[in-house]
Amino acid sequence: MRLVLVGPPGAGKGTQAEFIAAHLAVPKISTGDIFRSNVSQGTPLGIEAKRYMDAGELVPDEVTINMVRDRLAEPDASEGFLLDGFPRTTPQAAALDKLLADLGTALDVVLELVVDDDEVIRRLSGRRTCRGCGKIWHVEFDATTREGICDRCGGELFQRDDDKPETIATRLREYAEKTAPLVDYYGAQGKLVGIDATGPVEDVTVRAIDALRSYGG
Ligand SMILES: [Zn+2]
């Protein structure tokens, strides 16, 4: 099965990607992993990408797409894969369709993790990180015994910039502008399936696997 996972920040994509890929026995491919492996192996694409990243610039689509192409051409992806974090935009989705066609294949399904904005804000803005050991707590779902103090190491808890309400609002706006049109793009191809991604992690995984069954998962 060839699958793309989409969803807003805070939807639990990374966690679900692990479980679903394991269930389907396909590699989980994230652009973060592809970037890191190209950079650490010093491939020509990795060297090019690193130049942009070192300059604090976005890596151009063309470089990212070429890295994805190389990764999807590897033997372990020949029978299927789960893409997490790519494509993020409609032009990237069109490029992915083209490169898969070049490889003689196509996507089977795009799974959307559906979480509304209020729930995303509740999940992300409640996160607190320990300055001592780095453990992430949550004021509502995984609270410490004493407010602001890590149960594991006694360290002080703080709110990362990424988890502050103003940053979350910006990330949600970017998602709505750039990534949400993907949902329409794949919907028009008849490949989109959305699942409710609220509630316990295990419940979401079960919903995902049930939804994929009708696509041969
Ligand atoms: Zn700690």
CSV table of C-alpha atoms and ligand atoms in Angstrom, one decimal:
chain,number,residue,atom,x,y,z
A,1,MET,CA,0.0,0.0,0.0
A,2,ARG,CA,1.2,3.5,-1.0
A,3,LEU,CA,-0.1,6.0,1.5
A,4,VAL,CA,0.2,9.6,2.5
A,5,LEU,CA,-0.7,10.9,5.9
A,6,VAL,CA,-2.0,14.5,6.3
A,7,GLY,CA,-3.2,16.4,9.3
A,8,PRO,CA,-2.7,19.7,11.2
A,9,PRO,CA,0.0,20.2,13.8
A,10,GLY,CA,-0.9,18.5,17.0
A,11,ALA,CA,-2.9,15.8,15.2
A,12,GLY,CA,-0.5,13.1,16.4
A,13,LYS,CA,0.8,12.3,12.8
A,14,GLY,CA,4.2,11.1,13.9
A,15,THR,CA,2.8,8.7,16.4
A,16,GLN,CA,0.1,7.3,14.1
A,17,ALA,CA,2.6,7.1,11.3
A,18,GLU,CA,4.7,4.7,13.4
A,19,PHE,CA,1.8,2.5,14.3
A,20,ILE,CA,0.1,2.4,10.8
A,21,ALA,CA,3.4,1.7,9.0
A,22,ALA,CA,4.2,-1.1,11.4
A,23,HIS,CA,0.7,-2.6,10.9
A,24,LEU,CA,1.0,-2.4,7.1
A,25,ALA,CA,4.6,-3.6,7.2
A,26,VAL,CA,5.8,-0.7,5.0
A,27,PRO,CA,8.6,1.8,5.7
A,28,LYS,CA,7.6,5.1,7.3
A,29,ILE,CA,9.2,7.8,5.2
A,30,SER,CA,9.4,11.4,6.7
A,31,THR,CA,11.1,14.3,5.0
A,32,GLY,CA,12.9,15.0,8.3
A,33,ASP,CA,14.5,11.5,8.1
A,34,ILE,CA,15.4,11.9,4.4
A,35,PHE,CA,17.0,15.3,5.0
A,36,ARG,CA,19.0,14.0,8.0
A,37,SER,CA,20.2,10.9,6.1
A,38,ASN,CA,21.2,12.8,3.0
A,39,VAL,CA,23.1,15.4,5.0
A,40,SER,CA,24.9,12.9,7.2
A,41,GLN,CA,25.9,10.8,4.2
A,42,GLY,CA,27.0,13.9,2.3
A,43,THR,CA,25.1,13.1,-0.9
A,44,PRO,CA,25.1,15.8,-3.5
A,45,LEU,CA,21.4,16.6,-2.6
A,46,GLY,CA,22.3,16.6,1.1
A,47,ILE,CA,25.1,19.1,0.5
A,48,GLU,CA,22.8,21.3,-1.5
A,49,ALA,CA,20.0,21.1,1.1
A,50,LYS,CA,22.5,21.9,3.9
A,51,ARG,CA,23.6,25.1,2.1
A,52,TYR,CA,20.0,26.4,2.2
A,53,MET,CA,19.4,25.2,5.8
A,54,ASP,CA,22.7,26.8,7.0
A,55,ALA,CA,21.6,30.1,5.4
A,56,GLY,CA,18.3,29.8,7.3
A,57,GLU,CA,16.4,29.5,4.0
A,58,LEU,CA,13.7,27.0,3.0
A,59,VAL,CA,15.0,24.0,0.9
A,60,PRO,CA,13.5,24.4,-2.6
A,61,ASP,CA,10.8,22.0,-3.6
A,62,GLU,CA,13.0,20.6,-6.4
A,63,VAL,CA,15.7,19.5,-4.0
A,64,THR,CA,13.1,17.9,-1.6
A,65,ILE,CA,11.4,16.1,-4.5
A,66,ASN,CA,14.6,14.7,-5.8
A,67,MET,CA,15.4,13.4,-2.3
A,68,VAL,CA,12.0,11.8,-2.1
A,69,ARG,CA,12.4,10.3,-5.5
A,70,ASP,CA,15.8,8.6,-4.5
A,71,ARG,CA,14.2,7.3,-1.3
A,72,LEU,CA,11.1,5.9,-3.0
A,73,ALA,CA,13.3,4.1,-5.5
A,74,GLU,CA,15.0,2.1,-2.7
A,75,PRO,CA,14.1,-1.6,-2.5
A,76,ASP,CA,12.3,-1.5,0.8
A,77,ALA,CA,9.7,1.0,-0.7
A,78,SER,CA,9.0,-1.1,-3.8
A,79,GLU,CA,5.9,-2.8,-2.2
A,80,GLY,CA,4.6,0.3,-0.4
A,81,PHE,CA,5.4,3.2,1.9
A,82,LEU,CA,3.8,5.7,4.3
A,83,LEU,CA,4.8,9.3,3.6
A,84,ASP,CA,4.7,11.6,6.6
A,85,GLY,CA,5.3,15.3,6.2
A,86,PHE,CA,5.3,15.3,2.4
A,87,PRO,CA,3.7,16.5,0.3
A,88,ARG,CA,2.8,19.7,2.2
A,89,THR,CA,1.5,21.8,-0.8
A,90,THR,CA,-0.5,21.1,-3.9
A,91,PRO,CA,2.5,21.7,-6.2
A,92,GLN,CA,4.4,19.1,-4.2
A,93,ALA,CA,1.5,16.7,-4.5
A,94,ALA,CA,1.5,17.1,-8.3
A,95,ALA,CA,5.3,16.5,-8.3
A,96,LEU,CA,4.8,13.3,-6.3
A,97,ASP,CA,2.1,12.0,-8.7
A,98,LYS,CA,4.5,12.6,-11.5
A,99,LEU,CA,7.5,10.9,-9.9
A,100,LEU,CA,5.4,7.9,-8.9
A,101,ALA,CA,4.1,7.7,-12.5
A,102,ASP,CA,7.8,7.7,-13.7
A,103,LEU,CA,8.3,4.8,-11.3
A,104,GLY,CA,5.3,3.0,-12.9
A,105,THR,CA,3.1,3.3,-9.8
A,106,ALA,CA,0.6,5.6,-8.0
A,107,LEU,CA,-0.7,6.5,-4.5
A,108,ASP,CA,-3.4,4.2,-3.2
A,109,VAL,CA,-4.9,6.4,-0.5
A,110,VAL,CA,-4.4,9.6,1.5
A,111,LEU,CA,-5.4,9.4,5.1
A,112,GLU,CA,-6.4,12.6,6.8
A,113,LEU,CA,-6.3,12.9,10.6
A,114,VAL,CA,-9.2,15.3,11.3
A,115,VAL,CA,-8.9,17.4,14.5
A,116,ASP,CA,-10.6,20.8,14.9
A,117,ASP,CA,-8.6,23.9,15.7
A,118,ASP,CA,-9.9,24.2,19.3
A,119,GLU,CA,-8.7,20.6,20.0
A,120,VAL,CA,-5.2,21.4,18.5
A,121,ILE,CA,-4.9,24.5,20.6
A,122,ARG,CA,-5.9,22.5,23.7
A,123,ARG,CA,-3.4,19.8,23.0
A,124,LEU,CA,-0.4,22.0,22.1
A,125,SER,CA,-0.9,24.9,24.5
A,126,GLY,CA,-1.1,22.6,27.5
A,127,ARG,CA,2.3,21.1,26.8
A,128,ARG,CA,5.1,21.8,29.3
A,129,THR,CA,8.7,20.8,28.9
A,130,CYS,CA,11.2,20.1,31.7
A,131,ARG,CA,14.4,22.2,31.6
A,132,GLY,CA,16.2,19.4,33.5
A,133,CYS,CA,15.4,16.2,31.6
A,134,GLY,CA,13.4,17.3,28.6
A,135,LYS,CA,10.3,15.3,29.4
A,136,ILE,CA,7.1,16.7,28.0
A,137,TRP,CA,4.1,16.9,30.3
A,138,HIS,CA,0.6,18.2,29.8
A,139,VAL,CA,-1.3,20.4,32.2
A,140,GLU,CA,-4.5,18.5,31.5
A,141,PHE,CA,-3.7,15.0,30.1
A,142,ASP,CA,-0.3,14.3,31.9
A,143,ALA,CA,0.0,16.7,34.8
A,144,THR,CA,2.8,16.7,37.3
A,145,THR,CA,2.0,16.3,41.1
A,146,ARG,CA,3.3,19.8,41.8
A,147,GLU,CA,2.5,22.5,39.3
A,148,GLY,CA,5.5,23.6,37.3
A,149,ILE,CA,7.9,21.0,38.7
A,150,CYS,CA,9.0,17.8,36.9
A,151,ASP,CA,7.9,14.6,38.7
A,152,ARG,CA,10.9,12.7,37.2
A,153,CYS,CA,13.8,15.0,38.0
A,154,GLY,CA,12.5,18.0,40.0
A,155,GLY,CA,13.4,20.3,37.2
A,156,GLU,CA,11.5,23.5,36.3
A,157,LEU,CA,8.8,23.2,33.5
A,158,PHE,CA,8.5,25.8,30.8
A,159,GLN,CA,6.3,26.3,27.7
A,160,ARG,CA,8.3,26.0,24.4
A,161,ASP,CA,7.8,28.8,21.8
A,162,ASP,CA,6.2,26.2,19.5
A,163,ASP,CA,3.5,25.6,22.1
A,164,LYS,CA,2.6,29.2,22.8
A,165,PRO,CA,-0.9,30.2,21.6
A,166,GLU,CA,0.4,32.9,19.1
A,167,THR,CA,2.7,30.3,17.5
A,168,ILE,CA,0.0,27.7,17.3
A,169,ALA,CA,-2.3,30.2,15.7
A,170,THR,CA,0.4,30.9,13.0
A,171,ARG,CA,1.0,27.2,12.4
A,172,LEU,CA,-2.7,26.5,12.0
A,173,ARG,CA,-3.1,29.5,9.6
A,174,GLU,CA,-0.2,28.1,7.5
A,175,TYR,CA,-1.7,24.7,7.5
A,176,ALA,CA,-5.1,26.1,6.4
A,177,GLU,CA,-3.4,28.1,3.6
A,178,LYS,CA,-0.9,25.6,2.2
A,179,THR,CA,-1.8,22.1,3.3
A,180,ALA,CA,-5.5,22.1,3.5
A,181,PRO,CA,-5.9,22.5,-0.3
A,182,LEU,CA,-4.2,19.1,-0.5
A,183,VAL,CA,-7.3,17.6,1.0
A,184,ASP,CA,-9.3,19.0,-2.0
A,185,TYR,CA,-6.6,17.8,-4.5
A,186,TYR,CA,-6.7,14.2,-3.2
A,187,GLY,CA,-10.5,14.4,-2.7
A,188,ALA,CA,-10.9,15.1,-6.4
A,189,GLN,CA,-8.8,12.0,-7.2
A,190,GLY,CA,-11.1,9.9,-5.0
A,191,LYS,CA,-8.2,8.9,-2.8
A,192,LEU,CA,-9.0,10.8,0.4
A,193,VAL,CA,-10.2,9.1,3.6
A,194,GLY,CA,-10.7,11.2,6.7
A,195,ILE,CA,-10.8,9.8,10.2
A,196,ASP,CA,-11.6,11.4,13.6
A,197,ALA,CA,-8.2,11.8,15.3
A,198,THR,CA,-9.5,12.8,18.7
A,199,GLY,CA,-9.5,10.6,21.8
A,200,PRO,CA,-7.0,8.0,22.9
A,201,VAL,CA,-4.1,7.2,20.6
A,202,GLU,CA,-5.0,3.5,20.4
A,203,ASP,CA,-8.6,4.3,19.3
A,204,VAL,CA,-7.3,6.6,16.5
A,205,THR,CA,-5.0,3.8,15.3
A,206,VAL,CA,-7.9,1.3,15.2
A,207,ARG,CA,-10.0,3.8,13.2
A,208,ALA,CA,-7.1,4.4,10.8
A,209,ILE,CA,-6.6,0.6,10.2
A,210,ASP,CA,-10.4,0.1,9.7
A,211,ALA,CA,-10.5,2.9,7.2
A,212,LEU,CA,-7.5,1.5,5.3
A,213,ARG,CA,-9.0,-2.0,5.1
A,214,SER,CA,-11.3,-1.1,2.3
A,215,TYR,CA,-8.2,0.1,0.3
A,216,GLY,CA,-6.5,-3.2,0.7
A,217,GLY,CA,-4.5,-2.3,3.9
B,1,ZN,ZN,12.6,16.6,34.4
